[in-house]
XYZ file of C-alpha atoms in Angstrom:
375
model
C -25.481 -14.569 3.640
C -25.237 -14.859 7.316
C -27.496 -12.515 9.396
C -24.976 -9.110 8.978
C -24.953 -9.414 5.077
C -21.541 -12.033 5.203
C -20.906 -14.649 2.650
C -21.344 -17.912 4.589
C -19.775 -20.182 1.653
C -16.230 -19.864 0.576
C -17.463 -19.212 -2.963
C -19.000 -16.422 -2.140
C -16.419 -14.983 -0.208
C -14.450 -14.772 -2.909
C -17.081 -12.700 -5.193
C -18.140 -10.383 -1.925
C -17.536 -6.999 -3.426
C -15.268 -6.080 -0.542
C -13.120 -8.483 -1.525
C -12.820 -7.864 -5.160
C -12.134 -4.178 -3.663
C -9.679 -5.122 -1.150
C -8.304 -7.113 -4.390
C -8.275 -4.656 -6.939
C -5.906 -2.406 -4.337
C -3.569 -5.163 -3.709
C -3.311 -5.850 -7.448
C -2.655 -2.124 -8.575
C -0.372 -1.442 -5.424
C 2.694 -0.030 -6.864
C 1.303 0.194 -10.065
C -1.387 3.010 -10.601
C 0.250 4.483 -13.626
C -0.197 1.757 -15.892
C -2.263 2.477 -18.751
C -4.643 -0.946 -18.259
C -5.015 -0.499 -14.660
C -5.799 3.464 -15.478
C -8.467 1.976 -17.554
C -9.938 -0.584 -14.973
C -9.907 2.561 -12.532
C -11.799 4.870 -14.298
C -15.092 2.767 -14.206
C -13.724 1.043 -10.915
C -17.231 0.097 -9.659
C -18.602 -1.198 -12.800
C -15.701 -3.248 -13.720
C -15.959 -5.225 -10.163
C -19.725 -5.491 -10.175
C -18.454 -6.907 -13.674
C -16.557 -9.556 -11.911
C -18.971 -10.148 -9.404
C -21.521 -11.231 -11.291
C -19.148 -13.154 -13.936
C -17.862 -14.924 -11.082
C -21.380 -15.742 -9.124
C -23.331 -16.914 -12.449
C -20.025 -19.486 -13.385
C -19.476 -17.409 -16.547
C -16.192 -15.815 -15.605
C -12.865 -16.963 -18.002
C -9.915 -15.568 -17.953
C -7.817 -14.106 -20.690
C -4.984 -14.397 -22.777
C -1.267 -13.824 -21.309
C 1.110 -10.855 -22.434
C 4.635 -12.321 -21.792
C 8.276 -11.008 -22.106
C 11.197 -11.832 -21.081
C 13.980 -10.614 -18.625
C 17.583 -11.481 -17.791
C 18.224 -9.930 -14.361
C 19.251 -12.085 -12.006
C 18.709 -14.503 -14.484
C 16.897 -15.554 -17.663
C 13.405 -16.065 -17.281
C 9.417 -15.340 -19.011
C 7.000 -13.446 -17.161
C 3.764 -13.510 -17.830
C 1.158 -11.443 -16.918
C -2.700 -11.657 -17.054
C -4.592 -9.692 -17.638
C -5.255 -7.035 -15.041
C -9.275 -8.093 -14.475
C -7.823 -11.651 -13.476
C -5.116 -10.330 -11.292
C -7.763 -8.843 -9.156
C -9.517 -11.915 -9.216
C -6.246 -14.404 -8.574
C -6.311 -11.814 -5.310
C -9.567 -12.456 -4.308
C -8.961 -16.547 -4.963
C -5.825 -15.951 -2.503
C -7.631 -13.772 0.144
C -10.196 -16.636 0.672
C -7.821 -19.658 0.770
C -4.930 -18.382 1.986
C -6.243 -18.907 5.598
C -6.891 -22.050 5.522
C -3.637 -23.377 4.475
C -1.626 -21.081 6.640
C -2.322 -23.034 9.504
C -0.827 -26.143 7.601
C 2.655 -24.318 6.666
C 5.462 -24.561 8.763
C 6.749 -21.613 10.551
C 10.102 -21.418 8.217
C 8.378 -21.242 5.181
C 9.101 -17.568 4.017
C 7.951 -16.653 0.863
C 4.751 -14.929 -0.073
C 3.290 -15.020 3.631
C 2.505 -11.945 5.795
C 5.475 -10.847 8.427
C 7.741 -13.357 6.358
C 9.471 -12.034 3.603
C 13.402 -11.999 2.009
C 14.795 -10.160 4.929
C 13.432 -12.594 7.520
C 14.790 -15.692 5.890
C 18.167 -14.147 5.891
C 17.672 -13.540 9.416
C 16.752 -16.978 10.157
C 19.614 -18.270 8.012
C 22.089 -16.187 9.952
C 20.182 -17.698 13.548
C 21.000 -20.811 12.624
C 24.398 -20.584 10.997
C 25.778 -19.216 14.174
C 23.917 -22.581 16.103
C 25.399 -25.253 13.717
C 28.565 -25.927 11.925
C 26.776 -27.090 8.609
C 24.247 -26.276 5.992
C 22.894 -28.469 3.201
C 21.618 -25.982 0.472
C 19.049 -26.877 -2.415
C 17.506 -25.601 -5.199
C 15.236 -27.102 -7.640
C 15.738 -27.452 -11.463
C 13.070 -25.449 -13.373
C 10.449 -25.140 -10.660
C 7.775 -23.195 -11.916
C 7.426 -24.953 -15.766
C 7.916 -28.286 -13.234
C 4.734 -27.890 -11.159
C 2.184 -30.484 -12.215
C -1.385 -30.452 -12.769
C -3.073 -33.026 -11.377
C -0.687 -32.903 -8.120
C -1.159 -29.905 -7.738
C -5.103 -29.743 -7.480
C -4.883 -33.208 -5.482
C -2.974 -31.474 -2.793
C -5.696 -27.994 -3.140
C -8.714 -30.237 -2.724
C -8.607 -31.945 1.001
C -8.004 -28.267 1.698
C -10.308 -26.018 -0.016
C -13.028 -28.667 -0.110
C -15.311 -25.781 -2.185
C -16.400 -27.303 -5.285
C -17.213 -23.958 -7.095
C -14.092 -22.331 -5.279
C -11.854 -25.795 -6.867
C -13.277 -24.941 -10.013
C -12.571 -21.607 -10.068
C -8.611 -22.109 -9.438
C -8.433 -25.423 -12.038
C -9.532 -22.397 -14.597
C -6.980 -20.438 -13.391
C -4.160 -23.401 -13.248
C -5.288 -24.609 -16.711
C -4.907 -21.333 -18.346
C -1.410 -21.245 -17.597
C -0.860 -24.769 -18.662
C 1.066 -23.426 -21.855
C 3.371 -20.478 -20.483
C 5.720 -22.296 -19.593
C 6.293 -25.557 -22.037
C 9.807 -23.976 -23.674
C 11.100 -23.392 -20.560
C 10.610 -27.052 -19.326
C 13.359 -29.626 -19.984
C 10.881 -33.509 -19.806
C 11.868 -35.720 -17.200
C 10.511 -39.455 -16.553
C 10.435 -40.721 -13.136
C 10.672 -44.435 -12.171
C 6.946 -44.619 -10.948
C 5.976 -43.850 -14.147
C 4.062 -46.813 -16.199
C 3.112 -45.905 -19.050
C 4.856 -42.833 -20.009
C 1.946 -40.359 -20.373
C 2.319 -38.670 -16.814
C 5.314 -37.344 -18.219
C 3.313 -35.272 -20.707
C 0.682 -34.224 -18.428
C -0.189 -30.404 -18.216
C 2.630 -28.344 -15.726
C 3.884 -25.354 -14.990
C 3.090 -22.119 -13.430
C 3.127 -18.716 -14.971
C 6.113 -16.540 -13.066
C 3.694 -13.071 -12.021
C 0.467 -14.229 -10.900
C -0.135 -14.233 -7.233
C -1.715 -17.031 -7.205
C 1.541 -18.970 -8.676
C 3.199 -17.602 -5.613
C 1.098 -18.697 -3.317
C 0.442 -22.246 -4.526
C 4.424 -22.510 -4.398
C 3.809 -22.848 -1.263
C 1.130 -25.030 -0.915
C 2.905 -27.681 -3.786
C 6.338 -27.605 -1.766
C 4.576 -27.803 1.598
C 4.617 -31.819 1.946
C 8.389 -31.265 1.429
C 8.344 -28.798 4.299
C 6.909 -31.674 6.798
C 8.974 -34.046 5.164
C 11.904 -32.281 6.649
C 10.333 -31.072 9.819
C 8.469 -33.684 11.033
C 9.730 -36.993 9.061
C 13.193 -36.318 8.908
C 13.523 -34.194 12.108
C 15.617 -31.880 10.479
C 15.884 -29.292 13.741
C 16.934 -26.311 11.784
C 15.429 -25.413 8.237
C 13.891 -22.937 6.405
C 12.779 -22.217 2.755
C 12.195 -19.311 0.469
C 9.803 -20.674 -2.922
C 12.136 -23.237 -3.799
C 15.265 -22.432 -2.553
C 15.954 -24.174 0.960
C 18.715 -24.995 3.781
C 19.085 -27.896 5.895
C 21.761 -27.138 8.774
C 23.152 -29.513 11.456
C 26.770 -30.414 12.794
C 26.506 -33.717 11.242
C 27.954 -33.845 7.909
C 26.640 -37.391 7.662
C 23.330 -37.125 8.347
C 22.773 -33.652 5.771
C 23.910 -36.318 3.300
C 21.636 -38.560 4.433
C 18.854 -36.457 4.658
C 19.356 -35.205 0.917
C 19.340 -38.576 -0.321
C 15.412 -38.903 1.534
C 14.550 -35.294 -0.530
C 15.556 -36.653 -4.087
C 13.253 -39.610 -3.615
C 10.361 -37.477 -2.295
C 10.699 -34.858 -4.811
C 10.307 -37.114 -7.727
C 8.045 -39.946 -6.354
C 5.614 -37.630 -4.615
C 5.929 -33.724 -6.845
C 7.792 -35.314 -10.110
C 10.523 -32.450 -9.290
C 14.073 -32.751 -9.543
C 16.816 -31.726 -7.027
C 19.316 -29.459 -8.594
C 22.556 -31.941 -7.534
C 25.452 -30.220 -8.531
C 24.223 -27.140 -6.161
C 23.286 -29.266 -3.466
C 26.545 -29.622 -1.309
C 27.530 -29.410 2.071
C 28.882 -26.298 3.575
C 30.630 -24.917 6.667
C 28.772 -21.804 7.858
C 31.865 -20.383 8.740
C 32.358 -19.953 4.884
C 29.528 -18.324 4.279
C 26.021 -19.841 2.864
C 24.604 -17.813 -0.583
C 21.220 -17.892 -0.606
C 18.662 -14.998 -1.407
C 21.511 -13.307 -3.097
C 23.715 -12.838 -0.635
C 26.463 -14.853 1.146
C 25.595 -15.308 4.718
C 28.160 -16.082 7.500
C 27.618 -16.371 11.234
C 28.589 -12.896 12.021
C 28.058 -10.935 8.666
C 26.436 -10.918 5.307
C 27.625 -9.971 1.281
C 26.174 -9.191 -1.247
C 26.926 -11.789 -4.074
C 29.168 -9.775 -7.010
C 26.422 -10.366 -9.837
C 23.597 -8.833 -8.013
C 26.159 -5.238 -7.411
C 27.376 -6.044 -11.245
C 23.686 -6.204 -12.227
C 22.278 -2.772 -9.974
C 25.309 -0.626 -11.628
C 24.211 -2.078 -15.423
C 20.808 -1.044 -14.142
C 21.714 2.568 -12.488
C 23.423 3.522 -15.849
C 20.396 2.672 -18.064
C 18.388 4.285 -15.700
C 20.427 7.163 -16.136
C 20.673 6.940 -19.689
C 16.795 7.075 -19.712
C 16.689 10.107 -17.681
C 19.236 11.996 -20.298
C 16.681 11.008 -23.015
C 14.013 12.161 -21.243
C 12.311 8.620 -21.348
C 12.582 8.212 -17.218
C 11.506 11.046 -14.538
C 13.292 11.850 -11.297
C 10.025 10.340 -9.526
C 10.169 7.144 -11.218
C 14.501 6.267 -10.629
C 13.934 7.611 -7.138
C 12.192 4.300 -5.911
C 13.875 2.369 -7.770
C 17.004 3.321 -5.888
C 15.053 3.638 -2.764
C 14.280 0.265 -2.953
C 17.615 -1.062 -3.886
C 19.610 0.771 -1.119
C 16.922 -0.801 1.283
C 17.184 -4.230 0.387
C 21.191 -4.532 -0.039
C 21.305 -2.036 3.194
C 20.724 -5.899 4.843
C 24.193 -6.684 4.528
C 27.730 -5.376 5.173
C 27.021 -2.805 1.668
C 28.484 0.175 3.125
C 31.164 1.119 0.793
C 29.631 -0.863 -2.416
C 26.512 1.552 -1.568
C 28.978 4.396 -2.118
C 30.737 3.887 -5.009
C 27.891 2.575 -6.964
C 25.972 5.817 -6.576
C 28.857 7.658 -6.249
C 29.884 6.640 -10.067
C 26.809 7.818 -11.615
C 25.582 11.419 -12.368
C 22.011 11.949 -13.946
C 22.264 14.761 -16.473
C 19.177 16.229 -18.501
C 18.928 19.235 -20.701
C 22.332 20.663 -19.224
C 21.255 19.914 -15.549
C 23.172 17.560 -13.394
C 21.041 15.827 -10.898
C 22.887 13.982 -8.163
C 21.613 10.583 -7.725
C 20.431 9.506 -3.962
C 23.102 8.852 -1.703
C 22.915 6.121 0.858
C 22.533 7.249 4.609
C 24.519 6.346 7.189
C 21.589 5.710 9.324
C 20.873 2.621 6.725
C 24.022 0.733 7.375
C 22.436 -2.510 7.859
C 23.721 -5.798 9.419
């Protein structure tokens, strides 16, 4: 401790008990109602000082995974830790976070304060009305595709902690099994003798700490493009990414360089078939929506997917298994998001369609608000 009671090492920043409090709140934003974090709130104090001391005597391990699966927007298993090691995947993050931040490109836009969804689609829309092309990406099964050992050999030069390293290969390795049915195997020519090809990979979808080392474990692609390939307008959201210029040439060219980087330096694979050139003037999807130079759309799926959503919700609310309090945010939240685009009239009609009923009432579901037109 420094002379005003503050951690000096990075290890023990991470067990300060402000931090496992500022942690605990970021982890249970959202989300006081659920009966484990009810639990971990009721002897709040105890249950950090818990942690604390786990953490600072090396004795801390963390738990076993409750996953299930969901299909909107598109097949995937979530898994979720245990609420105790949520808090303490925020803590990991509010210590490191920092000091790769100043290593990530500016257009990186997942997971990272002032970023977000809604300011990649703003960039997007920047530069599709400054170039007549965009290369867009995607990579095949990201998150089961993220290995190991890379990834710790790219945390290390960084964090540089040896208990704080330690901490997150517990965290990495306990995840090292979520993911195996959801990963197709895939040899790369660098490969000698086979075995890297089996090595421990992937990253549970719902821990923050996944998110955040997205970032880190795509950032030499980020400088790749930026710096090495001098690729003047790009940006990325987790692993989706766009590569614009008026050359249609050199966006081939330039994909060619990521395929060989991907697989000889993070053994991922380039979703080809996805990867073509586009005119802006078309209109670019990304982030689910269809973004031209003067305009956005929503793509059809996600509007197909919120009305298959708005009438379960409202068949929930006629059993009496959903309250008005919890649909109300959901389509709060909704309205806000798609408000981003030209969604006036799809807005409308969606909640226009539905009526909640319950024990003989009918409850009128939010309307949309003239003053949240959007772009």
């Amino acid at each position: 401790m420094d002379n005003e009671g503050y951690p000096v090492t990075l290890f023990a920043q991470v067990y300060y008990f402000e931090n496992l409090l500022r942690a605990y709140r970021q982890a249970a934003r959202g989300k006081r109602s659920r009966p484990d974090i009810i639990r971990f709130d009721y002897q709040l104090e105890w249950q950090l000082l818990r942690l604390r001391d786990q953490l600072r005597a090396g004795t801390y391990r963390p738990g076993p995974y409750r996953s299930f699966a969901i299909t909107d927007p598109k097949p995937r298993r979530i898994s979720a830790a245990p609420f105790a090691d949520r808090v303490v995947h925020h803590a990991v993050v509010n210590v490191i976070e920092p000091l790769f931040e100043r290593r990530f490109i500016k257009d990186s836009y997942a997971n990272r304060i002032t970023k977000g969804i809604h300011a990649a689609l703003d960039r997007c829309t920047f530069f599709a009305r400054r170039y007549r092309y965009a290369l867009r990406c995607d990579i095949v099964q990201f998150f089961p595709s993220v290995d190991h050992l890379v990834l710790k050999r790219l945390l290390w030069p960084v964090v540089r902690d040896p208990q704080v390293m330690a901490l997150c290969e517990q965290i990495i390795d306990g995840g090292a099994h979520e993911l195996t049915d959801q990963y197709t195997l895939v040899t790369f020519p660098q490969d000698r003798y086979g075995a890297e090809a089996y090595r421990a990979r992937g990253l549970p979808i719902g821990n923050q700490t996944s998110q955040f080392w997205a970032n880190c474990y795509l950032n030499p692609l980020d400088h790749l493009v930026s710096d090495q390939l001098a690729c003047p307008a790009y940006l990325r959201y987790v692993d989706d990414f766009l590569l614009f210029s008026d050359d249609k040439a050199q966006l081939h060219t330039w994909k060619k360089a990521i395929i060989t980087h991907l697989g000889a330096k993070l053994r991922l694979v380039l979703h080809e078939p996805e990867a073509a050139v586009i005119p802006c003037e078309t209109g670019i999807p990304f982030l689910g929506f269809r973004v031209y130079p003067d305009h956005r759309r929503l793509r059809r799926r996600n509007g197909v997917a919120f009305a298959r959503r708005l009438r379960d919700m409202a068949d929930g609310f006629a059993a009496g298994e959903l309250i008005g309090e919890q649909i109300t945010p959901r389509v709060q939240g909704w309205v806000a998001h798609v408000a981003h685009a030209n969604t006036w009239g799809l807005r409308r009609s969606l909640l226009a369609a539905v009526t909640f009923t319950q024990h003989s009432e009918r409850t009128p579901i939010l309307s949309p608000s003239p003053s949240a037109e959007g772009v």
